[in-house]
Amino acid sequence: MSKTLVLFDFDETIIKENSIQKLLYAASGRRFLWPLALGVLAHPSGWGQLRQAVKNQVYNRCLFSITDSRQYNFGQAFGITFTLNSEVCRRMWRHHEQGHRIWVVTASPQSYIEGVIKSLGLPCELVIGTRLSSPCTSFNLCEIECSGEKKVYEVRKLLSTRSLHFDTVVAYGNLPFDREMLSMADVGYVITDGKTSKYVRD
């Protein structure tokens, strides 16, 4: 087994866009998402964390009742429409050729990104992402979203449950959202406007 594990963020790392928007539009059948956020403004208690409150409202309304299989199918359908970050993909294939284990760790819904990865034919062993119930019921995104510290928690949990050990962990992501994952790695790389630079811990 390879002694190197390589972790890749997905949105704005492997691809240049944020993939979740296409899923939200497709799952809801809506042309505009902004009306869904209006309900948040009617409740002043949510204004302190407005961005997160709006995001939670939109995700809940758009993804309610979606199943894992529909997520996956949307991902397969949309995969080829995204713009790959060529430099990051070259590095991914280089890691693959060296026999390194490759995991994608994303805040986007897991089944959806699994479909995108399949469509793009990327050398990824598994996807760790935000897990929604199937069919999806109401949720608090703050509790389930695989972002920030939760990415680190989910990676370590999987390593523990599968009794996996790696001598070296390499991570690719963008700031500030992947700071925790980059910090946990032995070697980290920051993706900024498609360019890769070495991560320097604060």
JSON list of N, CA, C and O in Angstrom, two decimals, residues 4-10 13-14 88 91-92 95-96 100-106 123-128 146 148 150-159 164 166 168-174 178-191 196:
[
{"chain": "A", "resi": 4, "resn": "THR", "atom": "N", "xyz": [1.77, 7.33, 1.00]},
{"chain": "A", "resi": 4, "resn": "THR", "atom": "CA", "xyz": [1.42, 8.74, 0.86]},
{"chain": "A", "resi": 4, "resn": "THR", "atom": "C", "xyz": [-0.07, 8.89, 0.55]},
{"chain": "A", "resi": 4, "resn": "THR", "atom": "O", "xyz": [-0.60, 8.25, -0.35]},
{"chain": "A", "resi": 5, "resn": "LEU", "atom": "N", "xyz": [-0.73, 9.74, 1.32]},
{"chain": "A", "resi": 5, "resn": "LEU", "atom": "CA", "xyz": [-2.13, 10.07, 1.10]},
{"chain": "A", "resi": 5, "resn": "LEU", "atom": "C", "xyz": [-2.20, 11.51, 0.61]},
{"chain": "A", "resi": 5, "resn": "LEU", "atom": "O", "xyz": [-1.59, 12.40, 1.19]},
{"chain": "A", "resi": 6, "resn": "VAL", "atom": "N", "xyz": [-2.96, 11.73, -0.47]},
{"chain": "A", "resi": 6, "resn": "VAL", "atom": "CA", "xyz": [-3.10, 13.07, -1.03]},
{"chain": "A", "resi": 6, "resn": "VAL", "atom": "C", "xyz": [-4.57, 13.48, -0.96]},
{"chain": "A", "resi": 6, "resn": "VAL", "atom": "O", "xyz": [-5.44, 12.79, -1.47]},
{"chain": "A", "resi": 7, "resn": "LEU", "atom": "N", "xyz": [-4.81, 14.63, -0.32]},
{"chain": "A", "resi": 7, "resn": "LEU", "atom": "CA", "xyz": [-6.16, 15.15, -0.14]},
{"chain": "A", "resi": 7, "resn": "LEU", "atom": "C", "xyz": [-6.36, 16.36, -1.05]},
{"chain": "A", "resi": 7, "resn": "LEU", "atom": "O", "xyz": [-5.55, 17.28, -1.04]},
{"chain": "A", "resi": 8, "resn": "PHE", "atom": "N", "xyz": [-7.44, 16.35, -1.81]},
{"chain": "A", "resi": 8, "resn": "PHE", "atom": "CA", "xyz": [-7.77, 17.47, -2.69]},
{"chain": "A", "resi": 8, "resn": "PHE", "atom": "C", "xyz": [-9.13, 18.04, -2.32]},
{"chain": "A", "resi": 8, "resn": "PHE", "atom": "O", "xyz": [-10.11, 17.29, -2.24]},
{"chain": "A", "resi": 9, "resn": "ASP", "atom": "N", "xyz": [-9.18, 19.35, -2.10]},
{"chain": "A", "resi": 9, "resn": "ASP", "atom": "CA", "xyz": [-10.47, 20.04, -2.10]},
{"chain": "A", "resi": 9, "resn": "ASP", "atom": "C", "xyz": [-10.99, 19.96, -3.54]},
{"chain": "A", "resi": 9, "resn": "ASP", "atom": "O", "xyz": [-10.22, 19.68, -4.48]},
{"chain": "A", "resi": 10, "resn": "PHE", "atom": "N", "xyz": [-12.29, 20.20, -3.75]},
{"chain": "A", "resi": 10, "resn": "PHE", "atom": "CA", "xyz": [-12.83, 20.11, -5.11]},
{"chain": "A", "resi": 10, "resn": "PHE", "atom": "C", "xyz": [-13.11, 21.46, -5.73]},
{"chain": "A", "resi": 10, "resn": "PHE", "atom": "O", "xyz": [-12.45, 21.88, -6.68]},
{"chain": "A", "resi": 13, "resn": "THR", "atom": "N", "xyz": [-10.52, 24.32, -6.62]},
{"chain": "A", "resi": 13, "resn": "THR", "atom": "CA", "xyz": [-9.22, 23.66, -6.49]},
{"chain": "A", "resi": 13, "resn": "THR", "atom": "C", "xyz": [-9.03, 22.75, -7.70]},
{"chain": "A", "resi": 13, "resn": "THR", "atom": "O", "xyz": [-8.25, 23.04, -8.58]},
{"chain": "A", "resi": 14, "resn": "ILE", "atom": "N", "xyz": [-9.79, 21.66, -7.76]},
{"chain": "A", "resi": 14, "resn": "ILE", "atom": "CA", "xyz": [-9.74, 20.79, -8.94]},
{"chain": "A", "resi": 14, "resn": "ILE", "atom": "C", "xyz": [-10.45, 21.45, -10.12]},
{"chain": "A", "resi": 14, "resn": "ILE", "atom": "O", "xyz": [-9.99, 21.37, -11.26]},
{"chain": "A", "resi": 88, "resn": "VAL", "atom": "N", "xyz": [-3.54, 21.72, -11.29]},
{"chain": "A", "resi": 88, "resn": "VAL", "atom": "CA", "xyz": [-3.89, 20.82, -10.19]},
{"chain": "A", "resi": 88, "resn": "VAL", "atom": "C", "xyz": [-4.13, 19.41, -10.72]},
{"chain": "A", "resi": 88, "resn": "VAL", "atom": "O", "xyz": [-3.70, 18.43, -10.11]},
{"chain": "A", "resi": 91, "resn": "ARG", "atom": "N", "xyz": [-0.95, 17.61, -11.37]},
{"chain": "A", "resi": 91, "resn": "ARG", "atom": "CA", "xyz": [-0.37, 17.14, -10.11]},
{"chain": "A", "resi": 91, "resn": "ARG", "atom": "C", "xyz": [-1.11, 15.90, -9.61]},
{"chain": "A", "resi": 91, "resn": "ARG", "atom": "O", "xyz": [-0.50, 14.96, -9.09]},
{"chain": "A", "resi": 92, "resn": "MET", "atom": "N", "xyz": [-2.44, 15.90, -9.77]},
{"chain": "A", "resi": 92, "resn": "MET", "atom": "CA", "xyz": [-3.22, 14.74, -9.35]},
{"chain": "A", "resi": 92, "resn": "MET", "atom": "C", "xyz": [-2.80, 13.48, -10.10]},
{"chain": "A", "resi": 92, "resn": "MET", "atom": "O", "xyz": [-2.59, 12.42, -9.49]},
{"chain": "A", "resi": 95, "resn": "HIS", "atom": "N", "xyz": [0.56, 12.26, -8.92]},
{"chain": "A", "resi": 95, "resn": "HIS", "atom": "CA", "xyz": [0.44, 11.50, -7.67]},
{"chain": "A", "resi": 95, "resn": "HIS", "atom": "C", "xyz": [-0.08, 10.09, -7.95]},
{"chain": "A", "resi": 95, "resn": "HIS", "atom": "O", "xyz": [0.41, 9.10, -7.36]},
{"chain": "A", "resi": 96, "resn": "HIS", "atom": "N", "xyz": [-1.06, 10.00, -8.84]},
{"chain": "A", "resi": 96, "resn": "HIS", "atom": "CA", "xyz": [-1.63, 8.70, -9.20]},
{"chain": "A", "resi": 96, "resn": "HIS", "atom": "C", "xyz": [-0.56, 7.78, -9.81]},
{"chain": "A", "resi": 96, "resn": "HIS", "atom": "O", "xyz": [-0.47, 6.59, -9.46]},
{"chain": "A", "resi": 100, "resn": "HIS", "atom": "N", "xyz": [0.27, 7.01, -5.19]},
{"chain": "A", "resi": 100, "resn": "HIS", "atom": "CA", "xyz": [-0.27, 7.64, -3.99]},
{"chain": "A", "resi": 100, "resn": "HIS", "atom": "C", "xyz": [-1.78, 7.45, -3.92]},
{"chain": "A", "resi": 100, "resn": "HIS", "atom": "O", "xyz": [-2.46, 7.39, -4.95]},
{"chain": "A", "resi": 101, "resn": "ARG", "atom": "N", "xyz": [-2.30, 7.35, -2.71]},
{"chain": "A", "resi": 101, "resn": "ARG", "atom": "CA", "xyz": [-3.75, 7.25, -2.51]},
{"chain": "A", "resi": 101, "resn": "ARG", "atom": "C", "xyz": [-4.34, 8.65, -2.61]},
{"chain": "A", "resi": 101, "resn": "ARG", "atom": "O", "xyz": [-3.83, 9.59, -1.98]},
{"chain": "A", "resi": 102, "resn": "ILE", "atom": "N", "xyz": [-5.43, 8.81, -3.35]},
{"chain": "A", "resi": 102, "resn": "ILE", "atom": "CA", "xyz": [-6.02, 10.12, -3.59]},
{"chain": "A", "resi": 102, "resn": "ILE", "atom": "C", "xyz": [-7.46, 10.16, -3.09]},
{"chain": "A", "resi": 102, "resn": "ILE", "atom": "O", "xyz": [-8.30, 9.35, -3.51]},
{"chain": "A", "resi": 103, "resn": "TRP", "atom": "N", "xyz": [-7.72, 11.11, -2.20]},
{"chain": "A", "resi": 103, "resn": "TRP", "atom": "CA", "xyz": [-9.07, 11.34, -1.69]},
{"chain": "A", "resi": 103, "resn": "TRP", "atom": "C", "xyz": [-9.47, 12.77, -2.00]},
{"chain": "A", "resi": 103, "resn": "TRP", "atom": "O", "xyz": [-8.65, 13.70, -1.91]},
{"chain": "A", "resi": 104, "resn": "VAL", "atom": "N", "xyz": [-10.73, 12.97, -2.36]},
{"chain": "A", "resi": 104, "resn": "VAL", "atom": "CA", "xyz": [-11.27, 14.32, -2.51]},
{"chain": "A", "resi": 104, "resn": "VAL", "atom": "C", "xyz": [-12.09, 14.62, -1.26]},
{"chain": "A", "resi": 104, "resn": "VAL", "atom": "O", "xyz": [-12.94, 13.82, -0.85]},
{"chain": "A", "resi": 105, "resn": "VAL", "atom": "N", "xyz": [-11.83, 15.78, -0.64]},
{"chain": "A", "resi": 105, "resn": "VAL", "atom": "CA", "xyz": [-12.51, 16.18, 0.58]},
{"chain": "A", "resi": 105, "resn": "VAL", "atom": "C", "xyz": [-13.20, 17.51, 0.30]},
{"chain": "A", "resi": 105, "resn": "VAL", "atom": "O", "xyz": [-12.55, 18.52, 0.07]},
{"chain": "A", "resi": 106, "resn": "THR", "atom": "N", "xyz": [-14.53, 17.51, 0.32]},
{"chain": "A", "resi": 106, "resn": "THR", "atom": "CA", "xyz": [-15.29, 18.66, -0.17]},
{"chain": "A", "resi": 106, "resn": "THR", "atom": "C", "xyz": [-16.46, 19.02, 0.72]},
{"chain": "A", "resi": 106, "resn": "THR", "atom": "O", "xyz": [-17.03, 18.15, 1.39]},
{"chain": "A", "resi": 123, "resn": "PRO", "atom": "N", "xyz": [-8.57, 10.30, -11.17]},
{"chain": "A", "resi": 123, "resn": "PRO", "atom": "CA", "xyz": [-8.05, 9.16, -10.40]},
{"chain": "A", "resi": 123, "resn": "PRO", "atom": "C", "xyz": [-8.23, 9.33, -8.90]},
{"chain": "A", "resi": 123, "resn": "PRO", "atom": "O", "xyz": [-7.28, 9.48, -8.14]},
{"chain": "A", "resi": 124, "resn": "CYS", "atom": "N", "xyz": [-9.47, 9.29, -8.47]},
{"chain": "A", "resi": 124, "resn": "CYS", "atom": "CA", "xyz": [-9.80, 9.51, -7.06]},
{"chain": "A", "resi": 124, "resn": "CYS", "atom": "C", "xyz": [-10.32, 8.21, -6.46]},
{"chain": "A", "resi": 124, "resn": "CYS", "atom": "O", "xyz": [-11.23, 7.58, -7.01]},
{"chain": "A", "resi": 125, "resn": "GLU", "atom": "N", "xyz": [-9.76, 7.82, -5.34]},
{"chain": "A", "resi": 125, "resn": "GLU", "atom": "CA", "xyz": [-10.17, 6.57, -4.69]},
{"chain": "A", "resi": 125, "resn": "GLU", "atom": "C", "xyz": [-11.52, 6.72, -3.98]},
{"chain": "A", "resi": 125, "resn": "GLU", "atom": "O", "xyz": [-12.37, 5.83, -4.04]},
{"chain": "A", "resi": 126, "resn": "LEU", "atom": "N", "xyz": [-11.72, 7.83, -3.30]},
{"chain": "A", "resi": 126, "resn": "LEU", "atom": "CA", "xyz": [-12.99, 8.06, -2.62]},
{"chain": "A", "resi": 126, "resn": "LEU", "atom": "C", "xyz": [-13.22, 9.55, -2.39]},
{"chain": "A", "resi": 126, "resn": "LEU", "atom": "O", "xyz": [-12.29, 10.35, -2.46]},
{"chain": "A", "resi": 127, "resn": "VAL", "atom": "N", "xyz": [-14.48, 9.87, -2.11]},
{"chain": "A", "resi": 127, "resn": "VAL", "atom": "CA", "xyz": [-14.89, 11.25, -1.85]},
{"chain": "A", "resi": 127, "resn": "VAL", "atom": "C", "xyz": [-15.41, 11.34, -0.42]},
{"chain": "A", "resi": 127, "resn": "VAL", "atom": "O", "xyz": [-16.24, 10.52, -0.01]},
{"chain": "A", "resi": 128, "resn": "ILE", "atom": "N", "xyz": [-14.94, 12.32, 0.32]},
{"chain": "A", "resi": 128, "resn": "ILE", "atom": "CA", "xyz": [-15.48, 12.65, 1.63]},
{"chain": "A", "resi": 128, "resn": "ILE", "atom": "C", "xyz": [-16.16, 14.00, 1.46]},
{"chain": "A", "resi": 128, "resn": "ILE", "atom": "O", "xyz": [-15.53, 14.99, 1.10]},
{"chain": "A", "resi": 146, "resn": "CYS", "atom": "N", "xyz": [-19.27, 19.49, 5.48]},
{"chain": "A", "resi": 146, "resn": "CYS", "atom": "CA", "xyz": [-17.89, 19.01, 5.58]},
{"chain": "A", "resi": 146, "resn": "CYS", "atom": "C", "xyz": [-16.93, 20.13, 5.15]},
{"chain": "A", "resi": 146, "resn": "CYS", "atom": "O", "xyz": [-16.39, 20.13, 4.05]},
{"chain": "A", "resi": 148, "resn": "GLY", "atom": "N", "xyz": [-13.97, 23.28, 6.84]},
{"chain": "A", "resi": 148, "resn": "GLY", "atom": "CA", "xyz": [-13.15, 23.70, 7.96]},
{"chain": "A", "resi": 148, "resn": "GLY", "atom": "C", "xyz": [-12.66, 22.53, 8.79]},
{"chain": "A", "resi": 148, "resn": "GLY", "atom": "O", "xyz": [-12.12, 21.55, 8.28]},
{"chain": "A", "resi": 150, "resn": "LYS", "atom": "N", "xyz": [-14.33, 20.26, 10.16]},
{"chain": "A", "resi": 150, "resn": "LYS", "atom": "CA", "xyz": [-15.03, 19.00, 9.90]},
{"chain": "A", "resi": 150, "resn": "LYS", "atom": "C", "xyz": [-14.32, 18.17, 8.84]},
{"chain": "A", "resi": 150, "resn": "LYS", "atom": "O", "xyz": [-14.37, 16.94, 8.86]},
{"chain": "A", "resi": 151, "resn": "LYS", "atom": "N", "xyz": [-13.63, 18.82, 7.92]},
{"chain": "A", "resi": 151, "resn": "LYS", "atom": "CA", "xyz": [-12.85, 18.06, 6.93]},
{"chain": "A", "resi": 151, "resn": "LYS", "atom": "C", "xyz": [-11.77, 17.25, 7.65]},
{"chain": "A", "resi": 151, "resn": "LYS", "atom": "O", "xyz": [-11.57, 16.06, 7.36]},
{"chain": "A", "resi": 152, "resn": "VAL", "atom": "N", "xyz": [-11.08, 17.89, 8.57]},
{"chain": "A", "resi": 152, "resn": "VAL", "atom": "CA", "xyz": [-10.02, 17.22, 9.32]},
{"chain": "A", "resi": 152, "resn": "VAL", "atom": "C", "xyz": [-10.62, 16.07, 10.14]},
{"chain": "A", "resi": 152, "resn": "VAL", "atom": "O", "xyz": [-10.08, 14.96, 10.16]},
{"chain": "A", "resi": 153, "resn": "TYR", "atom": "N", "xyz": [-11.75, 16.34, 10.80]},
{"chain": "A", "resi": 153, "resn": "TYR", "atom": "CA", "xyz": [-12.41, 15.32, 11.62]},
{"chain": "A", "resi": 153, "resn": "TYR", "atom": "C", "xyz": [-12.78, 14.10, 10.77]},
{"chain": "A", "resi": 153, "resn": "TYR", "atom": "O", "xyz": [-12.54, 12.95, 11.18]},
{"chain": "A", "resi": 154, "resn": "GLU", "atom": "N", "xyz": [-13.38, 14.34, 9.61]},
{"chain": "A", "resi": 154, "resn": "GLU", "atom": "CA", "xyz": [-13.84, 13.23, 8.76]},
{"chain": "A", "resi": 154, "resn": "GLU", "atom": "C", "xyz": [-12.67, 12.41, 8.21]},
{"chain": "A", "resi": 154, "resn": "GLU", "atom": "O", "xyz": [-12.74, 11.19, 8.11]},
{"chain": "A", "resi": 155, "resn": "VAL", "atom": "N", "xyz": [-11.59, 13.08, 7.84]},
{"chain": "A", "resi": 155, "resn": "VAL", "atom": "CA", "xyz": [-10.41, 12.37, 7.35]},
{"chain": "A", "resi": 155, "resn": "VAL", "atom": "C", "xyz": [-9.83, 11.49, 8.46]},
{"chain": "A", "resi": 155, "resn": "VAL", "atom": "O", "xyz": [-9.54, 10.30, 8.26]},
{"chain": "A", "resi": 156, "resn": "ARG", "atom": "N", "xyz": [-9.65, 12.07, 9.63]},
{"chain": "A", "resi": 156, "resn": "ARG", "atom": "CA", "xyz": [-9.07, 11.31, 10.75]},
{"chain": "A", "resi": 156, "resn": "ARG", "atom": "C", "xyz": [-9.98, 10.16, 11.19]},
{"chain": "A", "resi": 156, "resn": "ARG", "atom": "O", "xyz": [-9.50, 9.09, 11.56]},
{"chain": "A", "resi": 157, "resn": "LYS", "atom": "N", "xyz": [-11.28, 10.40, 11.13]},
{"chain": "A", "resi": 157, "resn": "LYS", "atom": "CA", "xyz": [-12.23, 9.35, 11.48]},
{"chain": "A", "resi": 157, "resn": "LYS", "atom": "C", "xyz": [-12.11, 8.17, 10.52]},
{"chain": "A", "resi": 157, "resn": "LYS", "atom": "O", "xyz": [-12.10, 7.00, 10.95]},
{"chain": "A", "resi": 158, "resn": "LEU", "atom": "N", "xyz": [-12.00, 8.45, 9.24]},
{"chain": "A", "resi": 158, "resn": "LEU", "atom": "CA", "xyz": [-11.88, 7.39, 8.25]},
{"chain": "A", "resi": 158, "resn": "LEU", "atom": "C", "xyz": [-10.56, 6.64, 8.40]},
{"chain": "A", "resi": 158, "resn": "LEU", "atom": "O", "xyz": [-10.51, 5.40, 8.29]},
{"chain": "A", "resi": 159, "resn": "LEU", "atom": "N", "xyz": [-9.49, 7.37, 8.66]},
{"chain": "A", "resi": 159, "resn": "LEU", "atom": "CA", "xyz": [-8.19, 6.72, 8.88]},
{"chain": "A", "resi": 159, "resn": "LEU", "atom": "C", "xyz": [-8.27, 5.77, 10.07]},
{"chain": "A", "resi": 159, "resn": "LEU", "atom": "O", "xyz": [-7.72, 4.67, 10.04]},
{"chain": "A", "resi": 164, "resn": "LEU", "atom": "N", "xyz": [-5.93, 2.83, 8.86]},
{"chain": "A", "resi": 164, "resn": "LEU", "atom": "CA", "xyz": [-4.98, 3.24, 7.82]},
{"chain": "A", "resi": 164, "resn": "LEU", "atom": "C", "xyz": [-3.91, 4.15, 8.42]},
{"chain": "A", "resi": 164, "resn": "LEU", "atom": "O", "xyz": [-4.21, 5.00, 9.27]},
{"chain": "A", "resi": 166, "resn": "PHE", "atom": "N", "xyz": [-0.44, 6.52, 7.09]},
{"chain": "A", "resi": 166, "resn": "PHE", "atom": "CA", "xyz": [0.38, 7.01, 5.99]},
{"chain": "A", "resi": 166, "resn": "PHE", "atom": "C", "xyz": [1.57, 7.76, 6.56]},
{"chain": "A", "resi": 166, "resn": "PHE", "atom": "O", "xyz": [1.45, 8.50, 7.54]},
{"chain": "A", "resi": 168, "resn": "THR", "atom": "N", "xyz": [3.18, 10.05, 4.90]},
{"chain": "A", "resi": 168, "resn": "THR", "atom": "CA", "xyz": [3.10, 11.44, 4.43]},
{"chain": "A", "resi": 168, "resn": "THR", "atom": "C", "xyz": [1.68, 11.76, 3.98]},
{"chain": "A", "resi": 168, "resn": "THR", "atom": "O", "xyz": [1.06, 10.97, 3.28]},
{"chain": "A", "resi": 169, "resn": "VAL", "atom": "N", "xyz": [1.19, 12.92, 4.41]},
{"chain": "A", "resi": 169, "resn": "VAL", "atom": "CA", "xyz": [-0.10, 13.42, 3.95]},
{"chain": "A", "resi": 169, "resn": "VAL", "atom": "C", "xyz": [0.13, 14.73, 3.22]},
{"chain": "A", "resi": 169, "resn": "VAL", "atom": "O", "xyz": [0.77, 15.65, 3.76]},
{"chain": "A", "resi": 170, "resn": "VAL", "atom": "N", "xyz": [-0.36, 14.82, 1.99]},
{"chain": "A", "resi": 170, "resn": "VAL", "atom": "CA", "xyz": [-0.25, 16.02, 1.17]},
{"chain": "A", "resi": 170, "resn": "VAL", "atom": "C", "xyz": [-1.66, 16.55, 0.95]},
{"chain": "A", "resi": 170, "resn": "VAL", "atom": "O", "xyz": [-2.60, 15.77, 0.76]},
{"chain": "A", "resi": 171, "resn": "ALA", "atom": "N", "xyz": [-1.83, 17.87, 0.99]},
{"chain": "A", "resi": 171, "resn": "ALA", "atom": "CA", "xyz": [-3.16, 18.45, 0.81]},
{"chain": "A", "resi": 171, "resn": "ALA", "atom": "C", "xyz": [-3.13, 19.63, -0.15]},
{"chain": "A", "resi": 171, "resn": "ALA", "atom": "O", "xyz": [-2.16, 20.40, -0.16]},
{"chain": "A", "resi": 172, "resn": "TYR", "atom": "N", "xyz": [-4.19, 19.75, -0.95]},
{"chain": "A", "resi": 172, "resn": "TYR", "atom": "CA", "xyz": [-4.39, 20.87, -1.86]},
{"chain": "A", "resi": 172, "resn": "TYR", "atom": "C", "xyz": [-5.73, 21.52, -1.55]},
{"chain": "A", "resi": 172, "resn": "TYR", "atom": "O", "xyz": [-6.74, 20.82, -1.43]},
{"chain": "A", "resi": 173, "resn": "GLY", "atom": "N", "xyz": [-5.76, 22.85, -1.44]},
{"chain": "A", "resi": 173, "resn": "GLY", "atom": "CA", "xyz": [-7.01, 23.53, -1.16]},
{"chain": "A", "resi": 173, "resn": "GLY", "atom": "C", "xyz": [-6.88, 25.02, -1.33]},
{"chain": "A", "resi": 173, "resn": "GLY", "atom": "O", "xyz": [-5.83, 25.52, -1.77]},
{"chain": "A", "resi": 174, "resn": "ASN", "atom": "N", "xyz": [-7.95, 25.74, -1.00]},
{"chain": "A", "resi": 174, "resn": "ASN", "atom": "CA", "xyz": [-7.91, 27.20, -1.12]},
{"chain": "A", "resi": 174, "resn": "ASN", "atom": "C", "xyz": [-8.19, 27.84, 0.25]},
{"chain": "A", "resi": 174, "resn": "ASN", "atom": "O", "xyz": [-8.80, 27.23, 1.12]},
{"chain": "A", "resi": 178, "resn": "ASP", "atom": "N", "xyz": [-9.90, 26.02, 3.48]},
{"chain": "A", "resi": 178, "resn": "ASP", "atom": "CA", "xyz": [-9.19, 24.76, 3.68]},
{"chain": "A", "resi": 178, "resn": "ASP", "atom": "C", "xyz": [-7.98, 24.90, 4.60]},
{"chain": "A", "resi": 178, "resn": "ASP", "atom": "O", "xyz": [-7.11, 24.03, 4.62]},
{"chain": "A", "resi": 179, "resn": "ARG", "atom": "N", "xyz": [-7.95, 25.97, 5.35]},
{"chain": "A", "resi": 179, "resn": "ARG", "atom": "CA", "xyz": [-6.79, 26.21, 6.23]},
{"chain": "A", "resi": 179, "resn": "ARG", "atom": "C", "xyz": [-6.54, 25.03, 7.18]},
{"chain": "A", "resi": 179, "resn": "ARG", "atom": "O", "xyz": [-5.40, 24.61, 7.37]},
{"chain": "A", "resi": 180, "resn": "GLU", "atom": "N", "xyz": [-7.61, 24.51, 7.77]},
{"chain": "A", "resi": 180, "resn": "GLU", "atom": "CA", "xyz": [-7.44, 23.42, 8.74]},
{"chain": "A", "resi": 180, "resn": "GLU", "atom": "C", "xyz": [-6.90, 22.16, 8.08]},
{"chain": "A", "resi": 180, "resn": "GLU", "atom": "O", "xyz": [-6.02, 21.48, 8.64]},
{"chain": "A", "resi": 181, "resn": "MET", "atom": "N", "xyz": [-7.41, 21.83, 6.90]},
{"chain": "A", "resi": 181, "resn": "MET", "atom": "CA", "xyz": [-6.93, 20.64, 6.21]},
{"chain": "A", "resi": 181, "resn": "MET", "atom": "C", "xyz": [-5.48, 20.81, 5.76]},
{"chain": "A", "resi": 181, "resn": "MET", "atom": "O", "xyz": [-4.68, 19.88, 5.86]},
{"chain": "A", "resi": 182, "resn": "LEU", "atom": "N", "xyz": [-5.13, 22.00, 5.28]},
{"chain": "A", "resi": 182, "resn": "LEU", "atom": "CA", "xyz": [-3.76, 22.26, 4.87]},
{"chain": "A", "resi": 182, "resn": "LEU", "atom": "C", "xyz": [-2.82, 22.20, 6.07]},
{"chain": "A", "resi": 182, "resn": "LEU", "atom": "O", "xyz": [-1.68, 21.72, 5.95]},
{"chain": "A", "resi": 183, "resn": "SER", "atom": "N", "xyz": [-3.30, 22.64, 7.21]},
{"chain": "A", "resi": 183, "resn": "SER", "atom": "CA", "xyz": [-2.46, 22.65, 8.41]},
{"chain": "A", "resi": 183, "resn": "SER", "atom": "C", "xyz": [-2.22, 21.25, 8.95]},
{"chain": "A", "resi": 183, "resn": "SER", "atom": "O", "xyz": [-1.18, 20.98, 9.55]},
{"chain": "A", "resi": 184, "resn": "MET", "atom": "N", "xyz": [-3.18, 20.34, 8.78]},
{"chain": "A", "resi": 184, "resn": "MET", "atom": "CA", "xyz": [-3.01, 18.98, 9.29]},
{"chain": "A", "resi": 184, "resn": "MET", "atom": "C", "xyz": [-2.05, 18.16, 8.43]},
{"chain": "A", "resi": 184, "resn": "MET", "atom": "O", "xyz": [-1.50, 17.16, 8.89]},
{"chain": "A", "resi": 185, "resn": "ALA", "atom": "N", "xyz": [-1.86, 18.58, 7.19]},
{"chain": "A", "resi": 185, "resn": "ALA", "atom": "CA", "xyz": [-1.01, 17.82, 6.26]},
{"chain": "A", "resi": 185, "resn": "ALA", "atom": "C", "xyz": [0.47, 18.08, 6.53]},
{"chain": "A", "resi": 185, "resn": "ALA", "atom": "O", "xyz": [0.86, 19.11, 7.07]},
{"chain": "A", "resi": 186, "resn": "ASP", "atom": "N", "xyz": [1.29, 17.12, 6.13]},
{"chain": "A", "resi": 186, "resn": "ASP", "atom": "CA", "xyz": [2.74, 17.31, 6.21]},
{"chain": "A", "resi": 186, "resn": "ASP", "atom": "C", "xyz": [3.20, 18.34, 5.19]},
{"chain": "A", "resi": 186, "resn": "ASP", "atom": "O", "xyz": [4.11, 19.13, 5.45]},
{"chain": "A", "resi": 187, "resn": "VAL", "atom": "N", "xyz": [2.54, 18.32, 4.03]},
{"chain": "A", "resi": 187, "resn": "VAL", "atom": "CA", "xyz": [2.84, 19.28, 2.97]},
{"chain": "A", "resi": 187, "resn": "VAL", "atom": "C", "xyz": [1.53, 19.80, 2.41]},
{"chain": "A", "resi": 187, "resn": "VAL", "atom": "O", "xyz": [0.64, 19.01, 2.07]},
{"chain": "A", "resi": 188, "resn": "GLY", "atom": "N", "xyz": [1.38, 21.12, 2.33]},
{"chain": "A", "resi": 188, "resn": "GLY", "atom": "CA", "xyz": [0.15, 21.70, 1.81]},
{"chain": "A", "resi": 188, "resn": "GLY", "atom": "C", "xyz": [0.41, 22.63, 0.65]},
{"chain": "A", "resi": 188, "resn": "GLY", "atom": "O", "xyz": [1.46, 23.28, 0.59]},
{"chain": "A", "resi": 189, "resn": "TYR", "atom": "N", "xyz": [-0.56, 22.69, -0.27]},
{"chain": "A", "resi": 189, "resn": "TYR", "atom": "CA", "xyz": [-0.46, 23.58, -1.41]},
{"chain": "A", "resi": 189, "resn": "TYR", "atom": "C", "xyz": [-1.75, 24.40, -1.53]},
{"chain": "A", "resi": 189, "resn": "TYR", "atom": "O", "xyz": [-2.86, 23.85, -1.46]},
{"chain": "A", "resi": 190, "resn": "VAL", "atom": "N", "xyz": [-1.59, 25.70, -1.70]},
{"chain": "A", "resi": 190, "resn": "VAL", "atom": "CA", "xyz": [-2.72, 26.61, -1.81]},
{"chain": "A", "resi": 190, "resn": "VAL", "atom": "C", "xyz": [-3.00, 26.91, -3.28]},
{"chain": "A", "resi": 190, "resn": "VAL", "atom": "O", "xyz": [-2.06, 27.21, -4.04]},
{"chain": "A", "resi": 191, "resn": "ILE", "atom": "N", "xyz": [-4.26, 26.83, -3.68]},
{"chain": "A", "resi": 191, "resn": "ILE", "atom": "CA", "xyz": [-4.65, 27.15, -5.04]},
{"chain": "A", "resi": 191, "resn": "ILE", "atom": "C", "xyz": [-5.29, 28.53, -5.05]},
{"chain": "A", "resi": 191, "resn": "ILE", "atom": "O", "xyz": [-6.31, 28.75, -4.39]},
{"chain": "A", "resi": 196, "resn": "THR", "atom": "N", "xyz": [-0.65, 27.35, -8.08]},
{"chain": "A", "resi": 196, "resn": "THR", "atom": "CA", "xyz": [-0.34, 26.56, -6.90]},
{"chain": "A", "resi": 196, "resn": "THR", "atom": "C", "xyz": [0.88, 27.13, -6.18]},
{"chain": "A", "resi": 196, "resn": "THR", "atom": "O", "xyz": [1.91, 27.41, -6.81]}
]
